[in-house]
Amino acid sequence: DIIQKYYSSSNVIDVHNQLRQHELALEKKWVTHRGTFRFYTTLIGINVVDSYLLAQHHCFLGPLTTAGVGGSPIPIAKYAGVLSKQLLELAARQSNYSSSFSKPPSANTPSLSSFAAGYVSTCNAVELEIKHHTFDTVGYLEDRMGGKHTICKFGKKIQSGGKLYRPPHACELCHTNTSIAFCLECEQCLCFPFRRSGSISDLPAAQAMSCFQHHVDIYKR
């Protein structure tokens, strides 16, 4: 009985080593004679196994929990593939945002003071929309903790000719003055793709590259 209890709860190091060395086995896939690369490979394997076990413990895997054969837990090799894809997509998305800020300023580039003024006016616009409840709710996205971020559109205004339109505001991430959406919970104006009919775009690529999606991805409680 003592030995059974020991191996059922005290073999966590052995389980970790088996996942890293036998099932993930990065050292066998990334063969090298360089000691530094081998060391980095081992560190990556440790990090992947740690995140895998942590995700299982906190039930973060969702549908992937039973994505194995016959509803068994997802193999760590498949988890590593999903994790790699997410990291590559996140890196590409962040590089797109950083490249937009690393470009040399042109003659038409607004000054920092105008950015600050635009930020303040955008914040005031969002506060007024919420205060007077003139916005339209079109859906929501969930962050990694399960929190909802409601996608709202600024209310329509009347032009001089009597035509209704939604005035664009400066996005708080990319600073382009084309956003008509904001996050209700965070009170931030953010770009988001819409169809011509006004509904949410169902194109995954367009939604994935939006500032609203990026805001939800990096959100921390």
mmCIF file of C-alpha atoms in Angstrom:
data_model
loop_
_atom_site.group_PDB
_atom_site.id
_atom_site.type_symbol
_atom_site.label_atom_id
_atom_site.label_comp_id
_atom_site.label_asym_id
_atom_site.label_seq_id
_atom_site.Cartn_x
_atom_site.Cartn_y
_atom_site.Cartn_z
ATOM 1 C CA ASP A 1 0.000 0.000 0.000
ATOM 2 C CA ILE A 2 2.830 2.384 0.850
ATOM 3 C CA ILE A 3 4.631 1.626 -2.409
ATOM 4 C CA GLN A 4 1.393 2.078 -4.369
ATOM 5 C CA LYS A 5 0.783 5.500 -2.813
ATOM 6 C CA TYR A 6 4.393 6.466 -3.496
ATOM 7 C CA TYR A 7 4.250 5.657 -7.205
ATOM 8 C CA SER A 8 0.771 7.170 -7.625
ATOM 9 C CA SER A 9 1.681 10.587 -6.247
ATOM 10 C CA SER A 10 5.446 10.875 -5.823
ATOM 11 C CA ASN A 11 6.723 10.004 -9.280
ATOM 12 C CA VAL A 12 6.179 13.433 -10.774
ATOM 13 C CA ILE A 13 9.859 13.776 -11.714
ATOM 14 C CA ASP A 14 9.799 10.437 -13.529
ATOM 15 C CA VAL A 15 6.600 11.429 -15.372
ATOM 16 C CA HIS A 16 8.139 14.763 -16.379
ATOM 17 C CA ASN A 17 11.315 13.073 -17.639
ATOM 18 C CA GLN A 18 9.343 10.486 -19.591
ATOM 19 C CA LEU A 19 7.229 13.178 -21.270
ATOM 20 C CA ARG A 20 10.305 15.214 -22.202
ATOM 21 C CA GLN A 21 12.791 12.479 -23.139
ATOM 22 C CA HIS A 22 10.582 9.716 -24.550
ATOM 23 C CA GLU A 23 7.334 11.249 -25.869
ATOM 24 C CA LEU A 24 8.460 14.760 -26.886
ATOM 25 C CA ALA A 25 12.097 13.790 -27.534
ATOM 26 C CA LEU A 26 13.258 17.057 -29.078
ATOM 27 C CA GLU A 27 16.897 15.986 -28.765
ATOM 28 C CA LYS A 28 16.209 13.088 -31.163
ATOM 29 C CA LYS A 29 14.452 15.365 -33.679
ATOM 30 C CA TRP A 30 16.867 18.312 -33.538
ATOM 31 C CA VAL A 31 20.146 16.421 -33.834
ATOM 32 C CA THR A 32 23.202 18.601 -33.250
ATOM 33 C CA HIS A 33 26.833 18.427 -32.172
ATOM 34 C CA ARG A 34 26.784 21.914 -30.687
ATOM 35 C CA GLY A 35 26.604 21.879 -26.912
ATOM 36 C CA THR A 36 24.805 25.238 -26.647
ATOM 37 C CA PHE A 37 22.062 24.215 -29.090
ATOM 38 C CA ARG A 38 21.602 20.916 -27.245
ATOM 39 C CA PHE A 39 21.282 22.836 -23.977
ATOM 40 C CA TYR A 40 18.669 25.182 -25.479
ATOM 41 C CA THR A 41 16.800 22.184 -26.893
ATOM 42 C CA THR A 42 16.592 20.659 -23.425
ATOM 43 C CA LEU A 43 15.362 23.941 -21.945
ATOM 44 C CA ILE A 44 12.651 24.211 -24.617
ATOM 45 C CA GLY A 45 11.584 20.637 -23.859
ATOM 46 C CA ILE A 46 11.358 21.420 -20.143
ATOM 47 C CA ASN A 47 9.264 24.533 -20.838
ATOM 48 C CA VAL A 48 6.903 22.650 -23.164
ATOM 49 C CA VAL A 49 6.355 19.860 -20.628
ATOM 50 C CA ASP A 50 5.862 22.381 -17.822
ATOM 51 C CA SER A 51 3.230 24.284 -19.815
ATOM 52 C CA TYR A 52 1.562 20.998 -20.846
ATOM 53 C CA LEU A 53 1.229 19.812 -17.238
ATOM 54 C CA LEU A 54 0.180 23.270 -16.055
ATOM 55 C CA ALA A 55 -2.500 23.503 -18.753
ATOM 56 C CA GLN A 56 -3.807 20.081 -17.745
ATOM 57 C CA HIS A 57 -3.853 21.029 -14.067
ATOM 58 C CA HIS A 58 -5.815 24.255 -14.662
ATOM 59 C CA CYS A 59 -8.066 22.706 -17.367
ATOM 60 C CA PHE A 60 -6.885 25.205 -20.028
ATOM 61 C CA LEU A 61 -6.794 22.694 -22.863
ATOM 62 C CA GLY A 62 -10.547 22.749 -23.461
ATOM 63 C CA PRO A 63 -11.517 20.471 -26.387
ATOM 64 C CA LEU A 64 -7.859 19.413 -26.738
ATOM 65 C CA THR A 65 -8.084 17.578 -23.400
ATOM 66 C CA THR A 66 -9.680 14.552 -25.066
ATOM 67 C CA ALA A 67 -8.228 15.017 -28.542
ATOM 68 C CA GLY A 68 -6.256 11.782 -28.384
ATOM 69 C CA VAL A 69 -7.258 8.400 -29.769
ATOM 70 C CA GLY A 70 -10.515 7.149 -28.244
ATOM 71 C CA GLY A 71 -10.973 10.304 -26.202
ATOM 72 C CA SER A 72 -7.667 9.863 -24.368
ATOM 73 C CA PRO A 73 -5.723 12.946 -23.225
ATOM 74 C CA ILE A 74 -3.965 14.827 -26.006
ATOM 75 C CA PRO A 75 -0.400 13.547 -26.603
ATOM 76 C CA ILE A 76 2.293 16.022 -25.734
ATOM 77 C CA ALA A 77 3.631 15.903 -29.313
ATOM 78 C CA LYS A 78 0.278 17.148 -30.619
ATOM 79 C CA TYR A 79 0.132 19.751 -27.841
ATOM 80 C CA ALA A 80 3.609 20.957 -28.844
ATOM 81 C CA GLY A 81 2.398 21.368 -32.424
ATOM 82 C CA VAL A 82 -0.603 23.445 -31.352
ATOM 83 C CA LEU A 83 1.596 25.507 -29.036
ATOM 84 C CA SER A 84 4.153 26.136 -31.805
ATOM 85 C CA LYS A 85 1.442 27.277 -34.203
ATOM 86 C CA GLN A 86 0.013 29.700 -31.643
ATOM 87 C CA LEU A 87 3.455 31.130 -30.848
ATOM 88 C CA LEU A 88 4.269 31.612 -34.546
ATOM 89 C CA GLU A 89 0.943 33.356 -35.161
ATOM 90 C CA LEU A 90 1.453 35.576 -32.115
ATOM 91 C CA ALA A 91 5.001 36.449 -33.215
ATOM 92 C CA ALA A 92 3.784 37.326 -36.715
ATOM 93 C CA ARG A 93 0.981 39.463 -35.331
ATOM 94 C CA GLN A 94 3.290 41.335 -32.968
ATOM 95 C CA SER A 95 5.876 41.872 -35.704
ATOM 96 C CA ASN A 96 3.177 43.451 -37.860
ATOM 97 C CA TYR A 97 2.319 45.859 -35.061
ATOM 98 C CA SER A 98 5.944 46.634 -34.214
ATOM 99 C CA SER A 99 6.821 47.222 -37.874
ATOM 100 C CA SER A 100 4.054 49.806 -38.117
ATOM 101 C CA PHE A 101 5.707 51.767 -35.307
ATOM 102 C CA SER A 102 9.307 51.234 -36.484
ATOM 103 C CA LYS A 103 8.802 52.961 -39.847
ATOM 104 C CA PRO A 104 10.509 56.363 -40.106
ATOM 105 C CA PRO A 105 8.054 59.217 -39.694
ATOM 106 C CA SER A 106 6.907 60.950 -42.833
ATOM 107 C CA ALA A 107 5.832 64.543 -43.290
ATOM 108 C CA ASN A 108 2.231 63.467 -42.726
ATOM 109 C CA THR A 109 2.973 61.549 -39.520
ATOM 110 C CA PRO A 110 1.122 63.117 -36.566
ATOM 111 C CA SER A 111 3.157 64.380 -33.658
ATOM 112 C CA LEU A 112 3.122 62.800 -30.205
ATOM 113 C CA SER A 113 0.992 65.638 -28.922
ATOM 114 C CA SER A 114 -1.630 64.981 -31.591
ATOM 115 C CA PHE A 115 -1.572 61.276 -30.702
ATOM 116 C CA ALA A 116 -2.149 62.191 -27.056
ATOM 117 C CA ALA A 117 -4.989 64.512 -28.000
ATOM 118 C CA GLY A 118 -6.520 61.805 -30.160
ATOM 119 C CA TYR A 119 -6.192 59.277 -27.334
ATOM 120 C CA VAL A 120 -7.968 61.565 -24.898
ATOM 121 C CA SER A 121 -10.746 62.372 -27.373
ATOM 122 C CA THR A 122 -11.191 58.648 -28.114
ATOM 123 C CA CYS A 123 -11.442 57.835 -24.409
ATOM 124 C CA ASN A 124 -14.020 60.592 -23.984
ATOM 125 C CA ALA A 125 -15.974 59.286 -26.968
ATOM 126 C CA VAL A 126 -16.114 55.782 -25.497
ATOM 127 C CA GLU A 127 -17.153 57.139 -22.089
ATOM 128 C CA LEU A 128 -19.966 59.161 -23.688
ATOM 129 C CA GLU A 129 -21.157 56.142 -25.682
ATOM 130 C CA ILE A 130 -21.349 54.063 -22.506
ATOM 131 C CA LYS A 131 -22.878 56.859 -20.439
ATOM 132 C CA HIS A 132 -25.678 57.556 -22.925
ATOM 133 C CA HIS A 133 -25.888 53.949 -24.166
ATOM 134 C CA THR A 134 -25.884 55.010 -27.813
ATOM 135 C CA PHE A 135 -23.698 52.102 -28.969
ATOM 136 C CA ASP A 136 -24.682 48.856 -30.701
ATOM 137 C CA THR A 137 -23.557 45.474 -29.350
ATOM 138 C CA VAL A 138 -22.572 42.998 -32.073
ATOM 139 C CA GLY A 139 -20.834 40.140 -30.223
ATOM 140 C CA TYR A 140 -17.967 39.300 -27.908
ATOM 141 C CA LEU A 141 -14.594 37.559 -27.714
ATOM 142 C CA GLU A 142 -13.212 35.586 -24.773
ATOM 143 C CA ASP A 143 -9.726 36.010 -23.342
ATOM 144 C CA ARG A 144 -7.618 33.116 -22.091
ATOM 145 C CA MET A 145 -9.192 33.332 -18.635
ATOM 146 C CA GLY A 146 -12.718 33.062 -20.020
ATOM 147 C CA GLY A 147 -13.536 36.740 -19.558
ATOM 148 C CA LYS A 148 -15.847 38.326 -22.120
ATOM 149 C CA HIS A 149 -14.870 41.385 -24.144
ATOM 150 C CA THR A 150 -17.994 42.821 -25.730
ATOM 151 C CA ILE A 151 -17.588 44.164 -29.269
ATOM 152 C CA CYS A 152 -19.529 47.419 -29.551
ATOM 153 C CA LYS A 153 -19.977 49.835 -32.442
ATOM 154 C CA PHE A 154 -20.178 53.565 -31.959
ATOM 155 C CA GLY A 155 -23.680 54.927 -32.386
ATOM 156 C CA LYS A 156 -24.724 56.523 -35.644
ATOM 157 C CA LYS A 157 -24.672 60.289 -36.107
ATOM 158 C CA ILE A 158 -26.679 62.429 -38.498
ATOM 159 C CA GLN A 159 -24.785 64.187 -41.262
ATOM 160 C CA SER A 160 -25.738 67.606 -42.554
ATOM 161 C CA GLY A 161 -27.646 65.970 -45.405
ATOM 162 C CA GLY A 162 -29.636 63.830 -42.988
ATOM 163 C CA LYS A 163 -27.706 60.642 -43.742
ATOM 164 C CA LEU A 164 -26.685 58.389 -40.841
ATOM 165 C CA TYR A 165 -23.050 57.402 -40.414
ATOM 166 C CA ARG A 166 -20.698 56.080 -37.730
ATOM 167 C CA PRO A 167 -17.821 58.501 -37.091
ATOM 168 C CA PRO A 168 -14.437 56.731 -36.970
ATOM 169 C CA HIS A 169 -12.086 57.133 -34.024
ATOM 170 C CA ALA A 170 -8.403 56.490 -33.392
ATOM 171 C CA CYS A 171 -7.577 52.891 -32.480
ATOM 172 C CA GLU A 172 -5.627 52.720 -29.231
ATOM 173 C CA LEU A 173 -3.236 50.078 -30.623
ATOM 174 C CA CYS A 174 -2.446 50.980 -34.227
ATOM 175 C CA HIS A 175 -3.543 54.663 -33.948
ATOM 176 C CA THR A 176 -5.291 54.645 -37.322
ATOM 177 C CA ASN A 177 -8.316 56.917 -37.350
ATOM 178 C CA THR A 178 -10.644 54.302 -38.872
ATOM 179 C CA SER A 179 -12.083 52.375 -35.924
ATOM 180 C CA ILE A 180 -15.826 52.265 -35.282
ATOM 181 C CA ALA A 181 -15.635 49.614 -32.536
ATOM 182 C CA PHE A 182 -14.628 49.523 -28.888
ATOM 183 C CA CYS A 183 -14.371 47.059 -25.995
ATOM 184 C CA LEU A 184 -17.170 47.672 -23.509
ATOM 185 C CA GLU A 185 -15.422 46.138 -20.497
ATOM 186 C CA CYS A 186 -12.028 47.790 -21.096
ATOM 187 C CA GLU A 187 -13.432 51.018 -22.596
ATOM 188 C CA GLN A 188 -10.865 50.984 -25.406
ATOM 189 C CA CYS A 189 -11.418 51.910 -29.040
ATOM 190 C CA LEU A 190 -10.061 49.088 -31.231
ATOM 191 C CA CYS A 191 -10.114 48.106 -34.900
ATOM 192 C CA PHE A 192 -12.327 45.185 -35.823
ATOM 193 C CA PRO A 193 -13.453 43.849 -39.241
ATOM 194 C CA PHE A 194 -17.140 44.136 -40.137
ATOM 195 C CA ARG A 195 -19.112 43.111 -43.174
ATOM 196 C CA ARG A 196 -20.840 45.735 -45.266
ATOM 197 C CA SER A 197 -24.087 44.659 -43.615
ATOM 198 C CA GLY A 198 -22.574 45.649 -40.271
ATOM 199 C CA SER A 199 -22.279 42.133 -38.835
ATOM 200 C CA ILE A 200 -19.031 40.561 -37.653
ATOM 201 C CA SER A 201 -16.727 39.319 -40.395
ATOM 202 C CA ASP A 202 -16.487 35.526 -40.423
ATOM 203 C CA LEU A 203 -13.057 35.565 -42.053
ATOM 204 C CA PRO A 204 -10.640 34.049 -39.469
ATOM 205 C CA ALA A 205 -7.594 35.755 -41.013
ATOM 206 C CA ALA A 206 -9.190 39.210 -40.916
ATOM 207 C CA GLN A 207 -10.394 38.749 -37.357
ATOM 208 C CA ALA A 208 -7.065 37.285 -36.192
ATOM 209 C CA MET A 209 -5.160 40.330 -37.450
ATOM 210 C CA SER A 210 -7.523 42.840 -35.874
ATOM 211 C CA CYS A 211 -6.473 45.073 -33.002
ATOM 212 C CA PHE A 212 -9.488 43.880 -31.002
ATOM 213 C CA GLN A 213 -8.318 40.258 -31.254
ATOM 214 C CA HIS A 214 -4.769 41.282 -30.335
ATOM 215 C CA HIS A 215 -6.121 43.182 -27.331
ATOM 216 C CA VAL A 216 -7.978 40.057 -26.150
ATOM 217 C CA ASP A 217 -4.948 37.805 -26.723
ATOM 218 C CA ILE A 218 -2.607 39.895 -24.572
ATOM 219 C CA TYR A 219 -5.214 40.796 -21.934
ATOM 220 C CA LYS A 220 -4.104 40.086 -18.355
ATOM 221 C CA ARG A 221 -6.318 40.206 -15.311
#
